[in-house]
Each structure stands twice: as structure tokens, then as C-alpha cells.
Tab-separated table of C-alpha atoms in Angstrom:
chain	number	residue	atom	x	y	z
A	8	MET	CA	19.195	-0.791	21.950
A	9	ARG	CA	18.422	-3.820	19.831
A	10	LYS	CA	14.870	-4.587	18.762
A	11	VAL	CA	13.707	-7.850	17.235
A	12	ILE	CA	10.448	-8.012	15.272
A	13	PHE	CA	8.732	-11.137	13.985
A	14	ALA	CA	6.066	-10.331	11.413
A	15	SER	CA	3.803	-12.795	9.640
A	16	HIS	CA	0.399	-13.535	8.254
A	17	HIS	CA	-1.868	-14.883	10.994
A	18	THR	CA	-0.196	-16.264	14.175
A	19	LEU	CA	3.176	-17.589	13.020
A	20	ALA	CA	4.966	-14.535	14.486
A	21	ALA	CA	3.321	-14.903	17.900
A	22	GLY	CA	4.094	-18.617	18.026
A	23	MET	CA	7.697	-18.044	16.971
A	24	LYS	CA	8.076	-15.321	19.626
A	25	ASP	CA	6.816	-17.704	22.303
A	26	THR	CA	9.174	-20.479	21.137
A	27	VAL	CA	12.249	-18.253	20.852
A	28	GLU	CA	11.659	-16.752	24.274
A	29	TYR	CA	11.479	-20.293	25.669
A	30	ILE	CA	14.661	-21.490	23.942
A	31	ILE	CA	16.682	-18.243	24.286
A	32	PRO	CA	15.519	-16.667	27.588
A	33	ASN	CA	18.163	-13.921	27.291
A	34	ALA	CA	17.122	-12.914	23.763
A	35	PRO	CA	16.505	-9.223	23.151
A	36	GLU	CA	12.933	-8.014	23.525
A	37	ILE	CA	10.764	-9.395	20.694
A	38	THR	CA	7.738	-7.751	19.138
A	39	ALA	CA	5.326	-9.978	17.193
A	40	ILE	CA	3.132	-8.676	14.410
A	41	SER	CA	0.391	-11.144	13.553
A	42	ALA	CA	-1.114	-9.511	10.525
A	43	TYR	CA	-4.715	-9.710	9.370
A	44	LEU	CA	-6.180	-10.925	12.661
A	45	ASP	CA	-7.850	-7.590	13.342
A	46	ASN	CA	-8.747	-4.494	11.359
A	47	VAL	CA	-5.344	-2.859	11.807
A	48	PRO	CA	-3.583	-2.373	8.468
A	49	VAL	CA	-0.216	-4.114	8.384
A	50	GLU	CA	1.516	-0.794	7.556
A	51	GLU	CA	0.104	0.696	10.762
A	52	ALA	CA	1.264	-2.263	12.841
A	53	ILE	CA	4.752	-1.949	11.370
A	54	LYS	CA	4.878	1.798	12.001
A	55	LYS	CA	3.862	1.191	15.626
A	56	ALA	CA	6.505	-1.520	16.068
A	57	LEU	CA	9.193	0.779	14.702
A	58	ASN	CA	8.027	3.806	16.713
A	59	GLY	CA	10.818	5.182	18.851
A	60	VAL	CA	13.621	3.465	16.971
A	61	GLY	CA	16.523	5.893	16.834
A	62	PRO	CA	19.590	6.117	14.622
A	63	ASP	CA	21.736	4.300	17.224
A	64	ASP	CA	19.254	1.434	17.628
A	65	GLU	CA	19.529	-1.841	15.725
A	66	VAL	CA	16.448	-3.627	14.398
A	67	LEU	CA	16.252	-7.221	13.248
A	68	VAL	CA	13.036	-8.009	11.361
A	69	PHE	CA	12.056	-11.558	10.455
A	70	THR	CA	9.134	-12.009	8.059
A	71	ASP	CA	7.400	-15.059	6.653
A	72	LEU	CA	7.246	-14.604	2.841
A	73	LEU	CA	9.471	-12.620	0.470
A	74	SER	CA	6.665	-11.483	-1.820
A	75	GLY	CA	4.086	-11.264	0.950
A	76	SER	CA	2.432	-8.050	1.968
A	77	VAL	CA	3.909	-8.242	5.488
A	78	ASN	CA	7.481	-8.313	4.145
A	79	GLN	CA	6.674	-5.641	1.579
A	80	GLY	CA	5.445	-3.375	4.387
A	81	PHE	CA	8.990	-3.131	5.724
A	82	ILE	CA	10.572	-2.190	2.363
A	83	PRO	CA	10.072	1.594	2.842
A	84	TYR	CA	12.155	1.433	6.034
A	85	LEU	CA	15.220	-0.189	4.414
A	86	ASN	CA	16.675	3.242	3.633
A	87	GLN	CA	17.641	3.270	7.330
A	88	PRO	CA	20.995	1.478	7.740
A	89	ASN	CA	20.077	0.118	11.178
A	90	ILE	CA	17.059	-1.899	10.006
A	91	HIS	CA	17.755	-5.427	8.740
A	92	VAL	CA	14.960	-7.541	7.196
A	93	ILE	CA	15.310	-11.279	6.815
A	94	THR	CA	12.499	-13.259	5.179
A	95	GLY	CA	11.730	-16.968	5.211
A	96	MET	CA	11.490	-16.898	8.997
A	97	ASN	CA	12.124	-20.221	10.685
A	98	LEU	CA	13.571	-21.248	14.029
A	99	PRO	CA	17.086	-22.148	12.817
A	100	VAL	CA	17.565	-18.804	11.024
A	101	ILE	CA	16.218	-16.809	13.960
A	102	MET	CA	18.442	-18.655	16.425
A	103	ALA	CA	21.510	-18.316	14.180
A	104	VAL	CA	21.000	-14.582	13.605
A	105	VAL	CA	19.962	-13.641	17.149
A	106	LEU	CA	22.650	-15.725	18.824
A	107	GLY	CA	25.237	-14.930	16.163
A	108	THR	CA	24.838	-11.196	16.673
A	109	MET	CA	24.507	-11.053	20.440
A	110	GLY	CA	27.079	-8.718	21.936
A	111	GLN	CA	28.199	-7.497	18.498
A	112	LYS	CA	27.213	-4.695	16.214
A	113	ILE	CA	24.977	-6.042	13.462
A	114	THR	CA	26.555	-6.031	10.025
A	115	PRO	CA	25.294	-7.404	6.715
A	116	GLU	CA	28.242	-9.828	6.711
A	117	LEU	CA	27.337	-11.156	10.153
A	118	ILE	CA	23.728	-11.650	9.097
A	119	GLN	CA	24.765	-13.380	5.837
A	120	LYS	CA	27.062	-15.750	7.761
A	121	SER	CA	24.270	-16.569	10.249
A	122	ILE	CA	21.831	-17.253	7.402
A	123	ALA	CA	24.378	-19.523	5.693
A	124	ASP	CA	24.864	-21.404	8.984
A	125	ALA	CA	21.092	-21.779	9.392
A	126	ARG	CA	20.669	-23.181	5.872
A	127	THR	CA	22.524	-26.307	7.001
A	128	GLN	CA	19.475	-27.115	9.146
A	129	LEU	CA	17.167	-27.276	6.121
A	130	VAL	CA	17.386	-30.981	5.389
A	131	TYR	CA	15.212	-33.622	3.776
A	132	VAL	CA	15.528	-36.146	6.614
A	133	ASN	CA	14.558	-39.190	4.482
A	134	ASP	CA	17.573	-38.696	2.234
A	135	TYR	CA	19.794	-37.725	5.182
A	136	LEU	CA	19.019	-40.925	7.072
A	137	GLN	CA	19.439	-43.013	3.914
A	138	ALA	CA	22.881	-41.475	3.342
A	139	GLN	CA	23.814	-42.157	6.970
A	140	ALA	CA	22.721	-45.786	6.656
A	141	GLU	CA	24.718	-46.220	3.432
A	142	ALA	CA	27.766	-44.664	5.055
A	143	ASP	CA	27.451	-47.008	7.998
A	144	GLU	CA	27.248	-50.024	5.654
A	145	GLU	CA	30.408	-48.894	3.849
A	146	ASP	CA	32.248	-48.613	7.179
A	147	GLU	CA	31.417	-52.224	8.125
């Protein structure tokens, strides 16, 4: 079984879950942890989300901030080879990793390739459009 977890401060995870389920209707089941909206400690929410994960299961975790408490809450679980944590959650990286690993066993190399592919979507559009316009002028 494959489990996908989105974990963030406030409601980013819930919103991302809703968006991903809309764009990728056949995505694996997604659990959203929206930390600090109630009195449940983030460590408890993480433990609940990982409850029942066995050694043959694969878990993809996407968090919002590298040094944030939500991401840090997953660190104790990284001794399990089937749990993969990716931080800096955004739609391109989620789509690249989820789609890039569908039907395949998750490996660190596959995740790294998917992250590299997703990085191409991080663009300062002002400069991009300027470069496109300059290229068009040169072609004329």
C-alpha cells in the first residue's frame, strides 16, 4: 500500500489535498495534517497518520518548511526505509513525485529525479517573458 501525507502549519495541507485530488483523481489516498488548528500536538497527529503503516507499505510525506516543527516531527520516523519526507511542498513537486512514482517502487533516485523535474516549474515569470520577447525579436 502507498500512503501520501501532506503536513503543514494551518490549512495549506488541506488545501493542497483538495487541489491534488481534483487534478489527479486516481492519486493514492491522501491524509492532510493541518497543524496548530486544534489542541492536538503535531507529534500526535503524525503518529496517528502513520498508524498501521507496515514494513511493506510506502509513505510519501510532503511538508511545508524544512526547519518547521511539522517537518521536524517526521524526523524520528526516517529510520524506516519506506518513509520518504519531501519538504518545500508545492503543487509541481507533489505532481512530479506522485505521478513519477505511480506504478513503481519508490526509490530515493526516483524522488530526486521528480524533484529535479519539478524545479523547472519554479520560474520568475517577469524574466521568463522578457527572455521570450527578446528571443522573438532576434528571430525576426
